[in-house]
XYZ file of C-alpha atoms in Angstrom:
245
model
C 3.003 -6.591 -18.077
C -0.608 -6.217 -19.250
C -1.163 -9.978 -19.014
C 0.354 -10.094 -15.541
C -2.011 -7.392 -14.279
C -4.987 -9.155 -15.880
C -4.053 -12.424 -14.201
C -3.597 -10.722 -10.860
C -6.975 -9.026 -11.038
C -8.663 -12.228 -12.182
C -7.150 -14.201 -9.316
C -8.566 -11.624 -6.906
C -12.081 -12.019 -8.197
C -12.436 -8.964 -10.412
C -13.568 -11.027 -13.364
C -16.712 -12.212 -11.556
C -16.978 -9.723 -8.685
C -19.551 -7.016 -8.138
C -17.351 -4.251 -9.524
C -16.577 -5.722 -12.964
C -18.445 -3.054 -14.928
C -16.884 -0.265 -12.903
C -13.395 -1.690 -13.448
C -14.012 -1.820 -17.192
C -15.140 1.807 -17.076
C -11.962 2.818 -15.262
C -9.701 0.887 -17.630
C -11.420 2.256 -20.740
C -11.530 5.849 -19.520
C -8.843 6.582 -16.948
C -6.137 4.524 -18.684
C -6.973 5.783 -22.163
C -6.132 9.408 -21.343
C -2.571 8.832 -20.088
C -1.971 6.329 -22.896
C -2.896 9.035 -25.403
C -0.528 11.473 -23.708
C 2.326 8.969 -23.868
C 1.591 8.198 -27.527
C 1.549 11.866 -28.517
C 4.686 12.590 -26.518
C 6.555 9.684 -28.092
C 5.544 10.909 -31.572
C 6.834 14.389 -30.780
C 10.162 13.024 -29.548
C 10.426 10.803 -32.608
C 10.298 13.918 -34.805
C 13.621 15.119 -33.399
C 12.815 18.786 -33.993
C 12.714 20.048 -30.418
C 15.227 21.809 -28.197
C 16.685 20.105 -25.128
C 14.361 22.123 -22.929
C 11.316 21.104 -24.963
C 12.402 17.463 -24.935
C 12.805 17.582 -21.159
C 9.279 18.977 -20.793
C 7.826 16.302 -23.094
C 9.612 13.599 -21.093
C 8.232 15.074 -17.859
C 4.683 14.915 -19.233
C 5.224 11.299 -20.357
C 6.612 10.352 -16.937
C 3.623 11.946 -15.154
C 1.214 10.029 -17.405
C 3.086 6.791 -16.739
C 2.991 7.418 -12.970
C -0.744 8.060 -13.153
C -1.286 4.716 -14.902
C 0.836 2.913 -12.319
C -1.108 4.502 -9.437
C -4.428 3.549 -11.011
C -3.364 -0.074 -11.511
C -2.123 -0.256 -7.917
C -5.450 1.160 -6.688
C -7.445 -1.313 -8.769
C -5.480 -4.222 -7.342
C -5.870 -2.888 -3.797
C -9.633 -2.465 -4.191
C -9.804 -5.976 -5.641
C -8.141 -7.377 -2.511
C -10.557 -5.483 -0.288
C -13.560 -6.552 -2.364
C -12.529 -10.184 -1.820
C -12.255 -9.693 1.935
C -8.460 -9.648 1.965
C -6.394 -7.101 3.866
C -3.633 -4.904 2.509
C -0.094 -5.870 3.594
C 1.282 -3.546 6.256
C 4.386 -3.350 8.428
C 3.826 -0.928 11.322
C 6.824 0.307 13.286
C 7.782 3.366 15.373
C 7.728 6.318 12.978
C 8.501 10.041 12.967
C 5.221 11.486 11.728
C 6.432 15.095 11.489
C 9.031 14.197 8.862
C 6.430 12.253 6.880
C 4.053 15.241 6.864
C 6.854 17.406 5.501
C 7.711 14.809 2.850
C 4.102 14.810 1.649
C 3.953 18.605 1.609
C 7.202 18.838 -0.347
C 6.066 16.251 -2.902
C 2.943 18.283 -3.753
C 4.387 21.791 -3.365
C 5.380 22.390 -6.991
C 2.104 20.965 -8.301
C 0.102 23.174 -5.940
C 1.948 26.383 -6.822
C 1.884 25.622 -10.525
C -1.907 25.406 -10.339
C -2.394 28.480 -8.165
C -3.078 26.744 -4.830
C -1.362 27.273 -1.497
C -0.182 24.187 0.392
C 0.640 24.528 4.089
C 1.685 22.200 6.901
C 0.772 23.087 10.496
C 1.873 20.953 13.439
C 0.512 21.839 16.866
C 3.522 21.288 19.126
C 6.088 18.474 19.056
C 4.595 15.196 17.898
C 5.326 11.882 19.637
C 6.519 8.856 17.688
C 3.602 6.904 16.259
C 3.261 3.179 15.529
C 2.372 2.929 11.849
C 3.396 1.742 8.397
C 5.161 4.772 6.941
C 4.516 3.910 3.289
C 0.820 3.234 3.896
C 0.285 6.457 5.848
C 2.133 8.315 3.095
C -0.403 6.726 0.720
C -3.318 7.967 2.867
C -2.002 11.513 3.124
C -1.072 11.659 -0.555
C -4.595 10.635 -1.504
C -6.191 13.213 0.779
C -3.872 16.025 -0.304
C -4.197 15.107 -3.986
C -8.004 15.144 -3.759
C -7.998 18.417 -1.831
C -5.836 20.084 -4.480
C -8.092 18.793 -7.276
C -11.246 20.152 -5.715
C -9.844 23.452 -4.430
C -10.131 26.304 -6.934
C -7.143 28.505 -7.859
C -6.348 30.914 -5.061
C -7.478 28.418 -2.431
C -5.486 26.722 0.315
C -4.915 23.125 1.374
C -3.569 22.597 4.885
C -2.001 19.477 6.398
C -2.445 19.467 10.186
C -1.416 17.282 13.119
C -1.877 17.442 16.877
C -1.426 15.156 19.865
C -4.493 13.811 21.665
C -4.484 11.286 24.547
C -2.720 8.149 23.294
C -2.947 9.197 19.657
C -1.981 11.747 17.044
C -4.734 13.260 14.928
C -3.876 14.166 11.337
C -6.081 16.237 9.064
C -6.176 17.622 5.544
C -8.321 20.733 5.211
C -9.245 22.574 2.010
C -11.096 25.722 0.984
C -12.974 24.025 -1.850
C -16.716 23.962 -2.566
C -17.585 21.514 0.201
C -19.869 18.476 0.040
C -23.624 18.013 0.202
C -25.443 15.409 2.296
C -25.774 12.898 -0.547
C -22.094 13.248 -1.424
C -21.120 12.675 2.215
C -23.229 9.494 2.366
C -21.573 7.966 -0.715
C -18.084 9.410 -0.334
C -16.359 6.082 0.372
C -18.103 4.107 -2.368
C -15.086 3.104 -4.499
C -16.479 3.963 -7.944
C -18.860 6.816 -7.187
C -18.390 10.535 -7.559
C -20.803 13.424 -7.728
C -21.710 14.602 -11.212
C -20.028 17.963 -10.636
C -16.662 16.277 -9.992
C -16.884 13.137 -12.127
C -14.498 14.560 -14.697
C -11.752 14.510 -12.062
C -11.589 10.737 -11.740
C -12.937 7.776 -9.804
C -12.914 7.598 -6.017
C -10.779 4.495 -5.477
C -8.293 6.133 -3.133
C -10.695 7.065 -0.339
C -11.849 3.482 0.205
C -8.227 2.346 0.329
C -7.287 5.180 2.702
C -10.198 4.305 4.999
C -9.128 0.656 5.177
C -5.494 1.579 5.875
C -6.483 3.889 8.730
C -8.838 1.283 10.212
C -6.069 -1.336 10.044
C -4.069 0.986 12.320
C -6.935 1.070 14.823
C -8.150 4.518 13.793
C -11.038 5.972 11.825
C -11.134 8.253 8.795
C -13.787 10.948 9.197
C -14.938 13.902 7.139
C -16.469 17.258 7.987
C -17.810 19.517 5.266
C -20.133 22.442 4.631
C -21.303 23.428 1.172
C -19.363 26.500 0.112
C -17.017 26.282 3.086
C -14.497 23.539 2.351
C -13.879 19.992 3.560
C -11.733 18.441 6.269
C -10.632 14.797 6.398
C -9.059 13.583 9.635
C -7.748 10.336 11.094
C -5.848 9.135 14.153
C -2.725 7.020 14.628
C -1.621 5.292 17.851
C 1.365 6.630 19.759
C 4.220 4.123 19.929
C 4.697 2.464 23.322
C 6.993 4.516 25.527
C 6.822 7.580 23.257
C 3.794 9.437 24.667
C 4.401 13.036 25.729
């Protein structure tokens, strides 16, 4: 599998592209941590001295680390496509956005509560059917919610919102985190940049990908933030023909 990923990234220009050093930094840092977790977990299971409950917890930790590695590799490949001027594959179709918002909320609910954050979903009235790629919009929302939960301190709240505007539906993810300064706002969508105060939380690959996905749907991903008063990301999706309300 490792050779297949290397070939894929090389064929997309990562070997000679402008982000080679950054990719090496991601691979050496962000892949090393989950690999260590998997290695330690496997050693613990190999000992055979744990209860069924303990084994289940160790397996859960290993699975989470494996999922993190898979997400990172997928993001690297997506950024490589974008860096080479290619577009991400998408299949838009009429879609029930309200059910997708609930799916995203449910997928992060346990993680949020376990870490002392509140996660809410607020929909302003009945939403019309939108024309979008469900999996890609799930990817956008998951990135925004995941980031919001990372940067919101315990006791804070992350809110997923949606409302109908003429011809479109506007989605937003709002948090009660520390907010962003002017320099951070200017560089927010640079794929490998993060402010020093948040660098320990990972590289910013997902926001560039999310921005490109939204733009491919004819919308725009925007951000509003005030230092000390949280951050709000929002984007629009087109209403499907014949489904406006």
